Tab-separated table of C-alpha atoms and ligand atoms in Angstrom:
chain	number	residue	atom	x	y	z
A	1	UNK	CA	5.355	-12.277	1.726
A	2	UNK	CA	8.660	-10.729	2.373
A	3	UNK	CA	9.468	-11.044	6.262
A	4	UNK	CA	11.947	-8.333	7.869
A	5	UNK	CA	12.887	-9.473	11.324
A	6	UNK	CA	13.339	-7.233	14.539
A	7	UNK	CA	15.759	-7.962	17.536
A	8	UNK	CA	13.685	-5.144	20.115
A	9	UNK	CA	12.483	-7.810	21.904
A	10	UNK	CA	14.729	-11.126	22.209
A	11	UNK	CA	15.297	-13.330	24.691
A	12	UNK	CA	19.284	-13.344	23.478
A	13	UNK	CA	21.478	-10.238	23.699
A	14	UNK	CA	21.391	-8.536	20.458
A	15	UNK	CA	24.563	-10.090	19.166
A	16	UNK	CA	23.235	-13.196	19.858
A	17	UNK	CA	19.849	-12.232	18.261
A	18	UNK	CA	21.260	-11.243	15.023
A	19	UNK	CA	24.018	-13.857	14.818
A	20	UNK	CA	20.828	-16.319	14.642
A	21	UNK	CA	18.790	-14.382	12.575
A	22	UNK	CA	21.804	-14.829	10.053
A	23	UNK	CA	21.420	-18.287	10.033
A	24	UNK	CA	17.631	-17.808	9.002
A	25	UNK	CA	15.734	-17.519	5.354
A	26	UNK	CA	14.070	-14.083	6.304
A	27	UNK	CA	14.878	-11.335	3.861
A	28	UNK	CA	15.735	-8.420	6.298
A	29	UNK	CA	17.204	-7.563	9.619
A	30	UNK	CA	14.497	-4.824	10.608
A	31	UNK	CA	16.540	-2.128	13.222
A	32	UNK	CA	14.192	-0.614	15.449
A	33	UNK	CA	16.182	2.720	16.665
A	34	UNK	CA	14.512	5.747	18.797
A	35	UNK	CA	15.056	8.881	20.530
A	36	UNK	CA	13.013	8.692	23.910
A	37	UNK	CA	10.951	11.499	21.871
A	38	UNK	CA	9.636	10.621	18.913
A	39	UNK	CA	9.128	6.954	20.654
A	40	UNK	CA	9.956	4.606	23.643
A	41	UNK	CA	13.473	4.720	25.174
A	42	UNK	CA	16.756	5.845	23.577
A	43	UNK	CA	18.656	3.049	22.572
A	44	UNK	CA	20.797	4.788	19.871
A	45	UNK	CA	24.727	4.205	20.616
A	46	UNK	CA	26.328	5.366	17.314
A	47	UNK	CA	29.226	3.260	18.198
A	48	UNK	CA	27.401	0.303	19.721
A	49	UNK	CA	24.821	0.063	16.697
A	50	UNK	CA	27.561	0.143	14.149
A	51	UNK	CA	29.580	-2.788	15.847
A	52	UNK	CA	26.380	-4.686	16.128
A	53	UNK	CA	25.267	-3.716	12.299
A	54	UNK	CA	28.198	-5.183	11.311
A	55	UNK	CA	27.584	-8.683	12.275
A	56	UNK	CA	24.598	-8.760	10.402
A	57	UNK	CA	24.721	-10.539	6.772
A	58	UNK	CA	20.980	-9.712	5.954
A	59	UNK	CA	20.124	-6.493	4.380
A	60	UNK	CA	19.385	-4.279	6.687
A	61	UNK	CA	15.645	-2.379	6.781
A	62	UNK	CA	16.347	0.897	9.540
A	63	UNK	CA	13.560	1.959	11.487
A	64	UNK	CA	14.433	5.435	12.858
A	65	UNK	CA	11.640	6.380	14.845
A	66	UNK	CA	13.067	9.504	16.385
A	67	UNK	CA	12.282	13.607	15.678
A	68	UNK	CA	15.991	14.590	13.912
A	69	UNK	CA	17.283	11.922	12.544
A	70	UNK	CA	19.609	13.442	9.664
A	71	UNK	CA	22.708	12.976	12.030
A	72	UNK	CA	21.739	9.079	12.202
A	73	UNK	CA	21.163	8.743	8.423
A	74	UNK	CA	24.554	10.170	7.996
A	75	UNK	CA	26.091	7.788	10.136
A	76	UNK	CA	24.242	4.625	9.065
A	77	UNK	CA	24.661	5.342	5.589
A	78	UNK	CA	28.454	3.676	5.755
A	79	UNK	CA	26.443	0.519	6.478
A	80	UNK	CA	24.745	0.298	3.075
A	81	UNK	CA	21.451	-0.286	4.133
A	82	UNK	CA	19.005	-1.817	1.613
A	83	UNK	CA	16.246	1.124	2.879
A	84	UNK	CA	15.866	3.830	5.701
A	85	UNK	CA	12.516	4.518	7.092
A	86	UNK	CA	11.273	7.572	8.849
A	87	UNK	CA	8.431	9.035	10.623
A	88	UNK	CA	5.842	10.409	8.445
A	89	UNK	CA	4.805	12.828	11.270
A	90	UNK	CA	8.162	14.579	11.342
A	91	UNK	CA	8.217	15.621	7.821
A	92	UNK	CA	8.221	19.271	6.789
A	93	UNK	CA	9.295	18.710	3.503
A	94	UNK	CA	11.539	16.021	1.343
A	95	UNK	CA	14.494	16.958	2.608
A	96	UNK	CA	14.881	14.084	4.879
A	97	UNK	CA	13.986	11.590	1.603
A	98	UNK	CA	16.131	13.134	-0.264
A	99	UNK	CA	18.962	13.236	1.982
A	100	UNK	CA	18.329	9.466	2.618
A	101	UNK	CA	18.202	8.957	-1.510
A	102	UNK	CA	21.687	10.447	-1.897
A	103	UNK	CA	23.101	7.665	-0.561
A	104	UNK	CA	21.471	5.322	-3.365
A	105	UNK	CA	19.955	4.036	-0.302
A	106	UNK	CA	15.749	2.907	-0.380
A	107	UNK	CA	13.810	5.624	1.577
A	108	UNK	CA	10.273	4.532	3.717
A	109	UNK	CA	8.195	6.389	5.351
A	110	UNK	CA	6.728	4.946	8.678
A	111	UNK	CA	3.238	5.922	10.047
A	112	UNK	CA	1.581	5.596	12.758
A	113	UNK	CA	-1.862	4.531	14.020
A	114	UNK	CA	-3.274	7.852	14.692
A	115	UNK	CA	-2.540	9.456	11.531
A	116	UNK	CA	-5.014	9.478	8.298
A	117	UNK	CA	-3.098	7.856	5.377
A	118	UNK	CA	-3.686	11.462	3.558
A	119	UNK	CA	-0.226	12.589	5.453
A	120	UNK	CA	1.513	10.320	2.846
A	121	UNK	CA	-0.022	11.391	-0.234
A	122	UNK	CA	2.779	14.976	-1.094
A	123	UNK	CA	5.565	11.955	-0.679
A	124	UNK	CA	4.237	8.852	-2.277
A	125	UNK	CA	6.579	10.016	-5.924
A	126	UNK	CA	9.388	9.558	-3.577
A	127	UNK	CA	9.441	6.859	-1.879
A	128	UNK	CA	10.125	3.362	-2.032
A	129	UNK	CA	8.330	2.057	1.067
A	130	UNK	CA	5.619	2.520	3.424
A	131	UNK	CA	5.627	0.926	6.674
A	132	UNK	CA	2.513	0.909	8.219
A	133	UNK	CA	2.673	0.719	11.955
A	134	UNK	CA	-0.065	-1.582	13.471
A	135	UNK	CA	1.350	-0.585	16.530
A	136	UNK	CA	2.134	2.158	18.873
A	137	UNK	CA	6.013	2.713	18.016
A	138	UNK	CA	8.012	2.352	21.442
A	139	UNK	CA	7.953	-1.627	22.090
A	140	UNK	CA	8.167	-4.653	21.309
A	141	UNK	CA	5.495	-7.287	21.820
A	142	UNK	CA	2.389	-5.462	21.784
A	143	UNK	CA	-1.110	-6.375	20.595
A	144	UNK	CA	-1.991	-5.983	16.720
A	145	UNK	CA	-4.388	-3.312	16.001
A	146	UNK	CA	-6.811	-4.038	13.916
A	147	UNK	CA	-7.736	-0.795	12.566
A	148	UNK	CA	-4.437	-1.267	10.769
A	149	UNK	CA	-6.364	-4.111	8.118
A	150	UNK	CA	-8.832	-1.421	6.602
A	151	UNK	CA	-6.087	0.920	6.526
A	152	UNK	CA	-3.675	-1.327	4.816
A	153	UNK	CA	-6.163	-1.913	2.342
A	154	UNK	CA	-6.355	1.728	1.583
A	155	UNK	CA	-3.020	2.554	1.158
A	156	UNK	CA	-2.073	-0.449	-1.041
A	157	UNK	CA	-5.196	1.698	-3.688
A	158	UNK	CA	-2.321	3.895	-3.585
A	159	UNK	CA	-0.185	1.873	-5.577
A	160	UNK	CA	-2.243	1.697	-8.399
A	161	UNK	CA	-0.783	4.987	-9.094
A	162	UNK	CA	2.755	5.044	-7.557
A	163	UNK	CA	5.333	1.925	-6.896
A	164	UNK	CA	6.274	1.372	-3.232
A	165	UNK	CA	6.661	-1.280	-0.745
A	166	UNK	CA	4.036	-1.644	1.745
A	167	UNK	CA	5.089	-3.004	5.177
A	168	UNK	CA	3.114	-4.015	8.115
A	169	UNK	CA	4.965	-3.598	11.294
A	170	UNK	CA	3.748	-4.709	15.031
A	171	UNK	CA	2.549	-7.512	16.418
A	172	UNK	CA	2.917	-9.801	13.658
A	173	UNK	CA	2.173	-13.482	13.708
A	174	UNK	CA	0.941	-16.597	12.357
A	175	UNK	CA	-2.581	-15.146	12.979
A	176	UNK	CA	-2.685	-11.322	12.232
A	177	UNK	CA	-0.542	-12.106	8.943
A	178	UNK	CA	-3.521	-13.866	7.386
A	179	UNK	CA	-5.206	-10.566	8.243
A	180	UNK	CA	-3.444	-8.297	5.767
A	181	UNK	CA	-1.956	-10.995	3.432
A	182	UNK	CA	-4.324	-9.481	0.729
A	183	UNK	CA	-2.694	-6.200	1.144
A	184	UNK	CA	1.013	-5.989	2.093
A	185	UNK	CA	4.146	-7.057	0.221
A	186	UNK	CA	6.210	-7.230	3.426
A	187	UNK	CA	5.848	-7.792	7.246
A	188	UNK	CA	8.317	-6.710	9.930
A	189	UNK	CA	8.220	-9.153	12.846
A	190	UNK	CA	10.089	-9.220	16.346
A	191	UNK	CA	8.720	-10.953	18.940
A	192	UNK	CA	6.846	-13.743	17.253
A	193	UNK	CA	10.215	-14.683	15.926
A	194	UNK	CA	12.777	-13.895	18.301
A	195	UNK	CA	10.948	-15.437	21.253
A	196	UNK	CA	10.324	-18.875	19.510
A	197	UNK	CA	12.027	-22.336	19.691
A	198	UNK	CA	12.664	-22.223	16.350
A	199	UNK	CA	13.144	-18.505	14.304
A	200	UNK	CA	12.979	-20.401	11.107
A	201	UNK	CA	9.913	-22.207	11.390
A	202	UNK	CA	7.839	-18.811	12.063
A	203	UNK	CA	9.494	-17.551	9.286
A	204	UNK	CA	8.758	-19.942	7.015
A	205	UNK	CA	5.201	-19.900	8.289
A	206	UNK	CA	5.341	-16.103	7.793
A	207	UNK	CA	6.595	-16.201	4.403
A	208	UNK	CA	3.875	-18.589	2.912
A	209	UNK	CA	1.154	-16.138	3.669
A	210	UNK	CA	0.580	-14.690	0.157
B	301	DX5	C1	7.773	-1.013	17.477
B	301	DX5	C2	8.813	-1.484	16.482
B	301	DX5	C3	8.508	-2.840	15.895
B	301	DX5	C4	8.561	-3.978	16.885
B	301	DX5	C5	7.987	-5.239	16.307
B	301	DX5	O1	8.154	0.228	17.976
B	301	DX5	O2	8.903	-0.562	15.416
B	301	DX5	O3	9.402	-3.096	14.810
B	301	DX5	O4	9.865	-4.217	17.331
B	301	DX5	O5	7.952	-6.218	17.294
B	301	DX5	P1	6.702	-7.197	17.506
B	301	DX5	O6	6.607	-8.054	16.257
B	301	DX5	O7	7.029	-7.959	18.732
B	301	DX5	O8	5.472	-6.319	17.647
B	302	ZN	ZN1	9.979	-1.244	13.607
């Protein structure tokens, strides 16, 4: 299991956060950024996120979770991201994947609870990942859902026909890991992590979850 690691909810300022997440074996610094539409409270600062961004030495995996995010993309491209992931919902078209693609950057496509895994199915050619939300997007620390395990199940059928990524992301632990082990490549965890005595050891434990 690949683990991505989010900084929403730390007990460290986010400097801090992702100066020790460097020092850790997880494969991805997972950046949660929103709107205050599309999700929770705006916390995108071009300037701010790009002096943070910088500090990071893990690949970076960008959550966008807001309703026009090309201006974003744009911006965050400089950072070389190893993917960019957007809502599902917002989609009209490909456009936004294939704006995100020009930049020889991985493109995912988030989705949330509510909304039938059909919704992916014009896209799936595309794309390179699909993070399922198990989860309402907006904050950190919230309770696994576990109508997210059948659904994982169903979207990973998908691959049989199509080769993407499929992420888990929201309240991941030591426990609701083991729940969709049989189905996801990849897990996005904050919380669990950042909130911990030791960030490596619930990595590690993350990690060994085939
Ligand atoms: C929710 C975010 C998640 C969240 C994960 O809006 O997209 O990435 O930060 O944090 P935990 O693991 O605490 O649920
Ligand atoms: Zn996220």
């Amino acid at each position: 299991m690949k683990v991505s690691v989010s900084y929403l909810k730390s007990p460290y300022s986010v400097i801090e956060t992702i100066l020790k997440i460097n020092e850790t074996s997880c494969d991805y610094l997972h950046v949660d950024l929103m709107d205050g539409v599309f999700a929770g409270t705006n916390n995108y600062d071009q300037e701010r996120v790009l002096n943070e961004l910088k500090l990071s030495m893990k690949s970076l995996d960008i959550h966008l979770m807001m309703v026009e995010p090309a201006p974003v993309i744009q911006a965050l491209a400089v950072l070389n991201p190893y993917c960019i992931t957007i809502p599902v919902e917002i989609l009209q078209d490909d456009y936004l994947i294939r704006l995100i693609k020009s930049y020889g950057i991985k493109c995912g496509l988030a989705i949330n609870p509510d909304t039938p895994i059909e919704s992916l199915s014009p896209f799936l050619k595309e794309i390179d990942l699909v993070l399922l939300m198990s989860v309402y997007p907006g904050l950190g620390g919230q309770k696994f859902l576990e109508s997210s395990i059948s659904k994982a199940k169903k979207i990973k059928e998908f691959q049989k026909t199509n080769s993407f990524v499929l992420a888990i992301d929201g309240g991941i632990n030591a426990e609701t890991v083991s729940l969709v082990g049989d189905y996801v490549d990849q897990c996005v965890s904050g919380s669990y992590v950042c909130m911990a005595d030791s960030m490596e050891k619930q990595i590690e434990t993350l990690k060994k979850t085939s």
